[in-house]
Amino acid sequence: MTQARPRRPVFGLLPWPERQAIAEALRTETVGGLVLLAAAVVALVWANSPWSAAYESVRDFHFGIPALGLELSVGHWTADGLLAVFFLVAGIELKRELVVGELRTPATAALPVVAALCGMAVPAALYTLTASAGGGSLDGWAVPMATDIAFALAVLAVISTHLPAALRAFLLTLAVVDDLGAILIIAVFFTSDLDFWALGGAFAGLILFYALQRLRVRGWWWYVPLGVAIWALMYNSGVHATVAGVAMGLILRTVRDKGEETSPGARVSHLVHPVSAGVAVPLFALFAAGVSVSGTALGHVFTDPEPLAVVVGLVVGKVLGIFLGTYLAARFTRAQLNPELAWADVFGLATLAGIGFTVALLIGELAFPDAAQAEHTKAAVLVGSLIAAALAAVLLRRRNRLYKRLWEEEERDEDADGIPDVYQTVTQLSGHR
């Protein structure tokens, strides 16, 4: 009689190298999330103050190089330029997950990938149903699909939870898959008037970028000018310029060669991630989140079908999609929930994933070129994200005593050797080799 295979734990102890990499990424994202939160507040206050005309004047001020097709407003520079840096980091993180992280094997990838896909599909479906029922436009179906990891981590920092590392890692992996889904949607559904010469030039630049990586060529003076040229060509091709960022991130090597201290991907991420989280994304938020919050403007959020559909997608769709996706993936892959946790913890995490700020605002701008409709959609993203954040705060704070105990067990290092004691028992080490 054959023995049944042991069931793999879900949200158990992470392998130590994975734990270190996740911890570094989350520290940067948390600090960046707090800056992002501050930038969003400044944008809302400024846009609704007596100096709102100055806000619009700065946001709409154009500068650049007209001869290269790059004379853009400040708002567009932040959306098309600075967010390319954000997607460069997202591409590197996705490559790391695929090569050495949770997505490298089907067994470990199934859970976060299924949860992320359901977390994108259900909000899009609920948007479509809600907007259709109200006779609204379906153009914004992709707006509630993305999770904003920085904003979510900022909420965790503000409410002072001690969420276990495995849950935080799951949230980060969800966001990475979300970002890939978002960039594919932007590339496929929000591309028009293609300039094939510029697009060909961008692809030629990416091939050269790949060749330099394969030939182990080092030196920023090769990659920075080439990266800027690829970005400019991608912008002029009609494909959203942020696609260039994620493409270059996916090309960078994330595995060290013999004799290398760090891989090129890790080096670039270490240098650029703080700029992305602390400068690029907050500046985008500063010029994208400045919408009217008057009673009339907020009234549109709950009376117009498109903004209401965005709120429903973020608050209801994200929770249902991620929770049900996680449950079904665990059920059909013979995975067993960590006995220290409950499905209520997964539900709270799914609620937190309803915060869809940065990428949702970007897709909202692309989906609704009309300024008034875009403003209402942005307001809906803000309202939906705030509702999701408030619900998550209530749900996660209720379990914080348990989270704090688990966190303390994970962090305890009585021999002060820099490695938590939980990783130094023979049983656990053998289980993670």
GROMACS .gro file of C-alpha atoms in nm:
model
  433
    1MET     CA    1   0.000   0.000   0.000
    2THR     CA    2   0.154   0.332  -0.107
    3GLN     CA    3   0.168   0.621   0.134
    4ALA     CA    4  -0.013   0.941   0.041
    5ARG     CA    5   0.218   1.230  -0.042
    6PRO     CA    6   0.251   1.482   0.241
    7ARG     CA    7   0.054   1.795   0.177
    8ARG     CA    8   0.267   2.102   0.106
    9PRO     CA    9   0.211   2.386   0.355
   10VAL     CA   10   0.077   2.717   0.228
   11PHE     CA   11   0.227   3.030   0.391
   12GLY     CA   12   0.482   2.824   0.583
   13LEU     CA   13   0.839   2.923   0.662
   14LEU     CA   14   1.021   3.071   0.362
   15PRO     CA   15   1.366   2.939   0.262
   16TRP     CA   16   1.631   3.169   0.413
   17PRO     CA   17   1.776   3.309   0.084
   18GLU     CA   18   1.423   3.382  -0.039
   19ARG     CA   19   1.339   3.542   0.295
   20GLN     CA   20   1.641   3.776   0.269
   21ALA     CA   21   1.559   3.884  -0.087
   22ILE     CA   22   1.193   3.942  -0.003
   23ALA     CA   23   1.280   4.138   0.312
   24GLU     CA   24   1.505   4.380   0.119
   25ALA     CA   25   1.240   4.439  -0.148
   26LEU     CA   26   0.967   4.491   0.110
   27ARG     CA   27   1.173   4.738   0.314
   28THR     CA   28   1.222   4.958   0.008
   29GLU     CA   29   0.858   4.926  -0.098
   30THR     CA   30   0.733   5.011   0.252
   31VAL     CA   31   0.936   5.332   0.273
   32GLY     CA   32   0.838   5.417  -0.084
   33GLY     CA   33   0.474   5.344   0.000
   34LEU     CA   34   0.479   5.597   0.283
   35VAL     CA   35   0.627   5.858   0.045
   36LEU     CA   36   0.361   5.760  -0.211
   37LEU     CA   37   0.089   5.805   0.049
   38ALA     CA   38   0.226   6.151   0.136
   39ALA     CA   39   0.243   6.246  -0.235
   40ALA     CA   40  -0.120   6.141  -0.288
   41VAL     CA   41  -0.232   6.351   0.010
   42VAL     CA   42  -0.034   6.652  -0.118
   43ALA     CA   43  -0.190   6.610  -0.463
   44LEU     CA   44  -0.544   6.598  -0.323
   45VAL     CA   45  -0.489   6.896  -0.093
   46TRP     CA   46  -0.319   7.102  -0.364
   47ALA     CA   47  -0.580   7.021  -0.632
   48ASN     CA   48  -0.864   7.115  -0.395
   49SER     CA   49  -0.704   7.429  -0.252
   50PRO     CA   50  -0.726   7.793  -0.367
   51TRP     CA   51  -0.401   7.720  -0.556
   52SER     CA   52  -0.558   7.448  -0.774
   53ALA     CA   53  -0.490   7.657  -1.087
   54ALA     CA   54  -0.119   7.643  -1.006
   55TYR     CA   55  -0.141   7.263  -0.974
   56GLU     CA   56  -0.301   7.233  -1.318
   57SER     CA   57  -0.050   7.478  -1.464
   58VAL     CA   58   0.246   7.276  -1.339
   59ARG     CA   59   0.091   6.942  -1.439
   60ASP     CA   60   0.011   7.063  -1.792
   61PHE     CA   61   0.339   7.249  -1.855
   62HIS     CA   62   0.509   7.110  -2.167
   63PHE     CA   63   0.882   7.068  -2.224
   64GLY     CA   64   1.116   6.833  -2.408
   65ILE     CA   65   1.265   6.785  -2.755
   66PRO     CA   66   0.998   6.843  -3.022
   67ALA     CA   67   1.225   6.720  -3.304
   68LEU     CA   68   1.232   6.375  -3.138
   69GLY     CA   69   0.858   6.370  -3.068
   70LEU     CA   70   0.927   6.412  -2.697
   71GLU     CA   71   0.761   6.741  -2.603
   72LEU     CA   72   0.537   6.622  -2.318
   73SER     CA   73   0.353   6.772  -2.025
   74VAL     CA   74   0.488   6.721  -1.674
   75GLY     CA   75   0.202   6.479  -1.612
   76HIS     CA   76   0.291   6.276  -1.920
   77TRP     CA   77   0.663   6.275  -1.837
   78THR     CA   78   0.580   6.119  -1.501
   79ALA     CA   79   0.338   5.864  -1.653
   80ASP     CA   80   0.542   5.769  -1.961
   81GLY     CA   81   0.893   5.838  -1.834
   82LEU     CA   82   0.917   5.785  -1.460
   83LEU     CA   83   0.682   5.487  -1.458
   84ALA     CA   84   0.917   5.317  -1.706
   85VAL     CA   85   1.163   5.308  -1.414
   86PHE     CA   86   0.893   5.149  -1.198
   87PHE     CA   87   0.827   4.884  -1.463
   88LEU     CA   88   1.203   4.825  -1.506
   89VAL     CA   89   1.215   4.723  -1.139
   90ALA     CA   90   0.895   4.518  -1.182
   91GLY     CA   91   1.055   4.335  -1.475
   92ILE     CA   92   1.366   4.255  -1.269
   93GLU     CA   93   1.153   4.128  -0.979
   94LEU     CA   94   0.947   3.912  -1.214
   95LYS     CA   95   1.265   3.767  -1.371
   96ARG     CA   96   1.405   3.691  -1.024
   97GLU     CA   97   1.080   3.519  -0.923
   98LEU     CA   98   1.084   3.312  -1.243
   99VAL     CA   99   1.449   3.211  -1.211
  100VAL     CA  100   1.519   3.174  -0.838
  101GLY     CA  101   1.196   3.267  -0.657
  102GLU     CA  102   0.847   3.134  -0.596
  103LEU     CA  103   0.761   3.114  -0.968
  104ARG     CA  104   1.055   2.893  -1.069
  105THR     CA  105   0.869   2.562  -1.032
  106PRO     CA  106   0.507   2.478  -1.118
  107ALA     CA  107   0.440   2.349  -0.765
  108THR     CA  108   0.529   2.677  -0.594
  109ALA     CA  109   0.408   2.899  -0.880
  110ALA     CA  110   0.057   2.752  -0.903
  111LEU     CA  111  -0.082   2.921  -0.593
  112PRO     CA  112   0.028   3.284  -0.648
  113VAL     CA  113  -0.027   3.268  -1.025
  114VAL     CA  114  -0.380   3.125  -0.997
  115ALA     CA  115  -0.462   3.374  -0.719
  116ALA     CA  116  -0.326   3.666  -0.924
  117LEU     CA  117  -0.506   3.561  -1.242
  118CYS     CA  118  -0.836   3.524  -1.054
  119GLY     CA  119  -0.759   3.857  -0.885
  120MET     CA  120  -0.742   4.019  -1.230
  121ALA     CA  121  -1.025   3.831  -1.403
  122VAL     CA  122  -1.295   3.871  -1.136
  123PRO     CA  123  -1.256   4.252  -1.097
  124ALA     CA  124  -1.265   4.289  -1.479
  125ALA     CA  125  -1.579   4.074  -1.494
  126LEU     CA  126  -1.751   4.266  -1.213
  127TYR     CA  127  -1.660   4.596  -1.380
  128THR     CA  128  -1.815   4.473  -1.704
  129LEU     CA  129  -2.133   4.354  -1.531
  130THR     CA  130  -2.174   4.673  -1.326
  131ALA     CA  131  -2.100   4.912  -1.612
  132SER     CA  132  -2.327   4.716  -1.849
  133ALA     CA  133  -2.612   4.717  -1.600
  134GLY     CA  134  -2.589   5.095  -1.578
  135GLY     CA  135  -2.551   5.148  -1.952
  136GLY     CA  136  -2.194   5.271  -1.914
  137SER     CA  137  -1.878   5.231  -2.119
  138LEU     CA  138  -1.679   4.906  -2.093
  139ASP     CA  139  -1.351   5.080  -2.179
  140GLY     CA  140  -1.237   5.082  -1.817
  141TRP     CA  141  -1.257   4.705  -1.761
  142ALA     CA  142  -0.883   4.684  -1.687
  143VAL     CA  143  -0.873   4.967  -1.430
  144PRO     CA  144  -0.949   4.759  -1.114
  145MET     CA  145  -0.718   4.472  -1.206
  146ALA     CA  146  -0.386   4.578  -1.049
  147THR     CA  147  -0.266   4.570  -0.687
  148ASP     CA  148  -0.041   4.852  -0.564
  149ILE     CA  149   0.218   4.677  -0.344
  150ALA     CA  150   0.376   5.001  -0.218
  151PHE     CA  151   0.044   5.150  -0.108
  152ALA     CA  152  -0.058   4.817   0.052
  153LEU     CA  153   0.267   4.798   0.250
  154ALA     CA  154   0.227   5.161   0.356
  155VAL     CA  155  -0.113   5.069   0.500
  156LEU     CA  156   0.047   4.780   0.689
  157ALA     CA  157   0.308   5.020   0.827
  158VAL     CA  158   0.046   5.277   0.929
  159ILE     CA  159  -0.175   5.022   1.109
  160SER     CA  160   0.139   4.862   1.261
  161THR     CA  161   0.074   4.497   1.186
  162HIS     CA  162   0.333   4.221   1.219
  163LEU     CA  163   0.219   4.021   0.918
  164PRO     CA  164   0.428   3.699   0.883
  165ALA     CA  165   0.696   3.698   0.612
  166ALA     CA  166   0.516   3.431   0.407
  167LEU     CA  167   0.200   3.643   0.379
  168ARG     CA  168   0.402   3.950   0.282
  169ALA     CA  169   0.594   3.746   0.025
  170PHE     CA  170   0.266   3.618  -0.119
  171LEU     CA  171   0.139   3.976  -0.149
  172LEU     CA  172   0.461   4.079  -0.326
  173THR     CA  173   0.442   3.785  -0.569
  174LEU     CA  174   0.077   3.867  -0.641
  175ALA     CA  175   0.174   4.224  -0.721
  176VAL     CA  176   0.460   4.111  -0.948
  177VAL     CA  177   0.224   3.889  -1.152
  178ASP     CA  178  -0.031   4.172  -1.149
  179ASP     CA  179   0.228   4.411  -1.291
  180LEU     CA  180   0.307   4.170  -1.573
  181GLY     CA  181  -0.066   4.137  -1.649
  182ALA     CA  182  -0.102   4.515  -1.645
  183ILE     CA  183   0.185   4.574  -1.885
  184LEU     CA  184   0.050   4.308  -2.124
  185ILE     CA  185  -0.292   4.474  -2.115
  186ILE     CA  186  -0.139   4.816  -2.179
  187ALA     CA  187   0.072   4.680  -2.466
  188VAL     CA  188  -0.215   4.489  -2.633
  189PHE     CA  189  -0.527   4.695  -2.563
  190PHE     CA  190  -0.397   5.051  -2.533
  191THR     CA  191  -0.176   5.070  -2.841
  192SER     CA  192  -0.289   5.270  -3.144
  193ASP     CA  193  -0.141   5.431  -3.458
  194LEU     CA  194   0.167   5.211  -3.466
  195ASP     CA  195   0.485   5.351  -3.620
  196PHE     CA  196   0.654   5.031  -3.735
  197TRP     CA  197   0.988   5.201  -3.802
  198ALA     CA  198   1.009   5.327  -3.445
  199LEU     CA  199   0.884   4.991  -3.312
  200GLY     CA  200   1.146   4.809  -3.519
  201GLY     CA  201   1.412   5.043  -3.380
  202ALA     CA  202   1.296   4.970  -3.024
  203PHE     CA  203   1.314   4.593  -3.089
  204ALA     CA  204   1.661   4.631  -3.243
  205GLY     CA  205   1.768   4.818  -2.929
  206LEU     CA  206   1.630   4.538  -2.709
  207ILE     CA  207   1.818   4.278  -2.915
  208LEU     CA  208   2.140   4.478  -2.867
  209PHE     CA  209   2.061   4.505  -2.494
  210TYR     CA  210   2.022   4.125  -2.481
  211ALA     CA  211   2.347   4.071  -2.674
  212LEU     CA  212   2.539   4.294  -2.432
  213GLN     CA  213   2.404   4.088  -2.142
  214ARG     CA  214   2.494   3.759  -2.311
  215LEU     CA  215   2.846   3.885  -2.387
  216ARG     CA  216   2.881   3.992  -2.020
  217VAL     CA  217   2.952   4.353  -2.115
  218ARG     CA  218   2.964   4.575  -1.806
  219GLY     CA  219   2.950   4.951  -1.766
  220TRP     CA  220   2.658   5.187  -1.722
  221TRP     CA  221   2.776   5.398  -2.018
  222TRP     CA  222   2.660   5.117  -2.249
  223TYR     CA  223   2.322   5.054  -2.095
  224VAL     CA  224   2.192   5.396  -1.988
  225PRO     CA  225   2.209   5.564  -2.334
  226LEU     CA  226   2.077   5.245  -2.496
  227GLY     CA  227   1.793   5.225  -2.244
  228VAL     CA  228   1.693   5.588  -2.304
  229ALA     CA  229   1.698   5.529  -2.684
  230ILE     CA  230   1.481   5.216  -2.648
  231TRP     CA  231   1.236   5.409  -2.429
  232ALA     CA  232   1.216   5.702  -2.677
  233LEU     CA  233   1.164   5.470  -2.975
  234MET     CA  234   0.898   5.272  -2.787
  235TYR     CA  235   0.717   5.595  -2.701
  236ASN     CA  236   0.721   5.713  -3.063
  237SER     CA  237   0.608   5.371  -3.189
  238GLY     CA  238   0.262   5.411  -3.032
  239VAL     CA  239   0.322   5.134  -2.774
  240HIS     CA  240   0.313   5.271  -2.419
  241ALA     CA  241   0.668   5.360  -2.320
  242THR     CA  242   0.653   5.167  -1.991
  243VAL     CA  243   0.667   4.845  -2.196
  244ALA     CA  244   1.032   4.929  -2.266
  245GLY     CA  245   1.105   4.930  -1.892
  246VAL     CA  246   0.961   4.587  -1.822
  247ALA     CA  247   1.127   4.442  -2.135
  248MET     CA  248   1.473   4.557  -2.024
  249GLY     CA  249   1.405   4.430  -1.671
  250LEU     CA  250   1.323   4.084  -1.807
  251ILE     CA  251   1.642   4.079  -2.016
  252LEU     CA  252   1.881   4.159  -1.728
  253ARG     CA  253   2.053   3.852  -1.583
  254THR     CA  254   1.942   3.757  -1.232
  255VAL     CA  255   2.182   3.464  -1.177
  256ARG     CA  256   2.540   3.533  -1.071
  257ASP     CA  257   2.831   3.412  -1.279
  258LYS     CA  258   3.124   3.248  -1.103
  259GLY     CA  259   3.324   3.520  -0.931
  260GLU     CA  260   3.039   3.775  -0.935
  261GLU     CA  261   2.922   3.913  -0.602
  262THR     CA  262   2.582   4.005  -0.743
  263SER     CA  263   2.402   3.958  -1.074
  264PRO     CA  264   2.340   4.257  -1.307
  265GLY     CA  265   1.967   4.242  -1.225
  266ALA     CA  266   2.036   4.256  -0.851
  267ARG     CA  267   2.282   4.546  -0.894
  268VAL     CA  268   2.041   4.748  -1.105
  269SER     CA  269   1.751   4.674  -0.872
  270HIS     CA  270   1.960   4.778  -0.570
  271LEU     CA  271   2.044   5.109  -0.736
  272VAL     CA  272   1.715   5.185  -0.909
  273HIS     CA  273   1.454   5.041  -0.671
  274PRO     CA  274   1.488   5.327  -0.417
  275VAL     CA  275   1.458   5.580  -0.703
  276SER     CA  276   1.147   5.401  -0.833
  277ALA     CA  277   0.978   5.366  -0.494
  278GLY     CA  278   1.089   5.698  -0.344
  279VAL     CA  279   1.087   5.933  -0.645
  280ALA     CA  280   0.931   5.798  -0.966
  281VAL     CA  281   0.606   5.653  -0.830
  282PRO     CA  282   0.540   5.936  -0.579
  283LEU     CA  283   0.593   6.200  -0.851
  284PHE     CA  284   0.352   6.013  -1.077
  285ALA     CA  285   0.101   6.008  -0.790
  286LEU     CA  286   0.154   6.380  -0.728
  287PHE     CA  287   0.038   6.466  -1.080
  288ALA     CA  288  -0.215   6.183  -1.128
  289ALA     CA  289  -0.402   6.183  -0.796
  290GLY     CA  290  -0.494   6.550  -0.793
  291VAL     CA  291  -0.869   6.516  -0.848
  292SER     CA  292  -1.164   6.709  -0.709
  293VAL     CA  293  -1.310   6.563  -0.390
  294SER     CA  294  -1.611   6.792  -0.371
  295GLY     CA  295  -1.952   6.647  -0.293
  296THR     CA  296  -2.049   6.668  -0.659
  297ALA     CA  297  -1.732   6.491  -0.773
  298LEU     CA  298  -1.771   6.212  -0.516
  299GLY     CA  299  -2.137   6.183  -0.611
  300HIS     CA  300  -2.029   6.082  -0.963
  301VAL     CA  301  -1.831   5.791  -0.815
  302PHE     CA  302  -2.148   5.626  -0.684
  303THR     CA  303  -2.395   5.738  -0.950
  304ASP     CA  304  -2.206   5.706  -1.280
  305PRO     CA  305  -2.176   5.345  -1.398
  306GLU     CA  306  -1.805   5.352  -1.490
  307PRO     CA  307  -1.666   5.491  -1.160
  308LEU     CA  308  -1.905   5.272  -0.959
  309ALA     CA  309  -1.785   4.969  -1.157
  310VAL     CA  310  -1.423   5.056  -1.067
  311VAL     CA  311  -1.510   5.070  -0.694
  312VAL     CA  312  -1.698   4.739  -0.712
  313GLY     CA  313  -1.408   4.580  -0.902
  314LEU     CA  314  -1.148   4.691  -0.647
  315VAL     CA  315  -1.342   4.634  -0.325
  316VAL     CA  316  -1.544   4.323  -0.414
  317GLY     CA  317  -1.372   4.178  -0.722
  318LYS     CA  318  -1.020   4.172  -0.580
  319VAL     CA  319  -1.130   4.006  -0.257
  320LEU     CA  320  -1.340   3.739  -0.427
  321GLY     CA  321  -1.087   3.673  -0.701
  322ILE     CA  322  -0.777   3.637  -0.482
  323PHE     CA  323  -0.948   3.452  -0.196
  324LEU     CA  324  -1.129   3.203  -0.419
  325GLY     CA  325  -0.823   3.162  -0.642
  326THR     CA  326  -0.602   3.088  -0.340
  327TYR     CA  327  -0.855   2.846  -0.191
  328LEU     CA  328  -0.908   2.655  -0.516
  329ALA     CA  329  -0.535   2.642  -0.597
  330ALA     CA  330  -0.461   2.504  -0.248
  331ARG     CA  331  -0.745   2.253  -0.278
  332PHE     CA  332  -0.642   2.115  -0.617
  333THR     CA  333  -0.263   2.116  -0.559
  334ARG     CA  334  -0.290   1.922  -0.232
  335ALA     CA  335  -0.148   2.219  -0.042
  336GLN     CA  336  -0.241   2.262   0.323
  337LEU     CA  337  -0.283   2.597   0.496
  338ASN     CA  338  -0.019   2.670   0.760
  339PRO     CA  339  -0.185   2.540   1.083
  340GLU     CA  340  -0.086   2.863   1.260
  341LEU     CA  341  -0.305   3.062   1.019
  342ALA     CA  342  -0.669   3.055   0.910
  343TRP     CA  343  -0.852   3.133   0.587
  344ALA     CA  344  -0.961   3.456   0.756
  345ASP     CA  345  -0.598   3.571   0.723
  346VAL     CA  346  -0.606   3.503   0.349
  347PHE     CA  347  -0.933   3.696   0.325
  348GLY     CA  348  -0.774   3.996   0.502
  349LEU     CA  349  -0.476   3.983   0.266
  350ALA     CA  350  -0.711   3.964  -0.035
  351THR     CA  351  -0.891   4.274   0.095
  352LEU     CA  352  -0.558   4.456   0.120
  353ALA     CA  353  -0.491   4.363  -0.245
  354GLY     CA  354  -0.793   4.576  -0.338
  355ILE     CA  355  -0.567   4.880  -0.311
  356GLY     CA  356  -0.505   4.948  -0.679
  357PHE     CA  357  -0.347   5.290  -0.693
  358THR     CA  358  -0.053   5.354  -0.929
  359VAL     CA  359  -0.121   5.119  -1.222
  360ALA     CA  360  -0.498   5.166  -1.187
  361LEU     CA  361  -0.454   5.543  -1.224
  362LEU     CA  362  -0.231   5.488  -1.528
  363ILE     CA  363  -0.480   5.255  -1.699
  364GLY     CA  364  -0.764   5.494  -1.608
  365GLU     CA  365  -0.587   5.773  -1.799
  366LEU     CA  366  -0.537   5.546  -2.099
  367ALA     CA  367  -0.891   5.404  -2.096
  368PHE     CA  368  -1.068   5.740  -2.074
  369PRO     CA  369  -0.906   6.015  -2.284
  370ASP     CA  370  -1.193   6.250  -2.197
  371ALA     CA  371  -1.067   6.466  -1.909
  372ALA     CA  372  -1.392   6.470  -1.710
  373GLN     CA  373  -1.443   6.095  -1.734
  374ALA     CA  374  -1.077   6.034  -1.644
  375GLU     CA  375  -1.120   6.255  -1.334
  376HIS     CA  376  -1.422   6.054  -1.220
  377THR     CA  377  -1.235   5.728  -1.279
  378LYS     CA  378  -0.936   5.852  -1.078
  379ALA     CA  379  -1.168   5.954  -0.796
  380ALA     CA  380  -1.318   5.603  -0.807
  381VAL     CA  381  -0.971   5.447  -0.782
  382LEU     CA  382  -0.896   5.663  -0.477
  383VAL     CA  383  -1.231   5.586  -0.311
  384GLY     CA  384  -1.208   5.213  -0.386
  385SER     CA  385  -0.850   5.193  -0.259
  386LEU     CA  386  -0.940   5.380   0.061
  387ILE     CA  387  -1.237   5.149   0.126
  388ALA     CA  388  -1.017   4.843   0.066
  389ALA     CA  389  -0.748   4.984   0.296
  390ALA     CA  390  -0.999   5.055   0.574
  391LEU     CA  391  -1.153   4.706   0.551
  392ALA     CA  392  -0.809   4.543   0.548
  393ALA     CA  393  -0.702   4.748   0.850
  394VAL     CA  394  -1.001   4.624   1.050
  395LEU     CA  395  -0.958   4.260   0.944
  396LEU     CA  396  -0.581   4.242   0.991
  397ARG     CA  397  -0.568   4.436   1.320
  398ARG     CA  398  -0.810   4.182   1.471
  399ARG     CA  399  -0.546   3.911   1.419
  400ASN     CA  400  -0.239   4.120   1.503
  401ARG     CA  401  -0.170   3.944   1.835
  402LEU     CA  402  -0.124   3.616   1.644
  403TYR     CA  403   0.083   3.787   1.374
  404LYS     CA  404   0.308   3.946   1.637
  405ARG     CA  405   0.375   3.608   1.801
  406LEU     CA  406   0.458   3.445   1.466
  407TRP     CA  407   0.677   3.741   1.369
  408GLU     CA  408   0.869   3.723   1.698
  409GLU     CA  409   0.928   3.348   1.647
  410GLU     CA  410   1.054   3.415   1.295
  411GLU     CA  411   1.286   3.695   1.407
  412ARG     CA  412   1.427   3.543   1.729
  413ASP     CA  413   1.809   3.520   1.710
  414GLU     CA  414   1.936   3.429   2.055
  415ASP     CA  415   2.289   3.343   1.938
  416ALA     CA  416   2.311   3.678   1.750
  417ASP     CA  417   2.462   3.523   1.437
  418GLY     CA  418   2.236   3.712   1.197
  419ILE     CA  419   2.025   3.406   1.110
  420PRO     CA  420   1.696   3.354   1.297
  421ASP     CA  421   1.701   3.048   1.524
  422VAL     CA  422   1.397   2.900   1.349
  423TYR     CA  423   1.621   2.828   1.047
  424GLN     CA  424   1.884   2.643   1.249
  425THR     CA  425   1.713   2.323   1.357
  426VAL     CA  426   1.809   2.010   1.170
  427THR     CA  427   1.453   1.930   1.070
  428GLN     CA  428   1.381   2.268   0.919
  429LEU     CA  429   1.716   2.290   0.741
  430SER     CA  430   1.667   1.951   0.582
  431GLY     CA  431   1.316   2.049   0.478
  432HIS     CA  432   1.443   2.353   0.284
  433ARG     CA  433   1.752   2.214   0.112
   0.00000   0.00000   0.00000
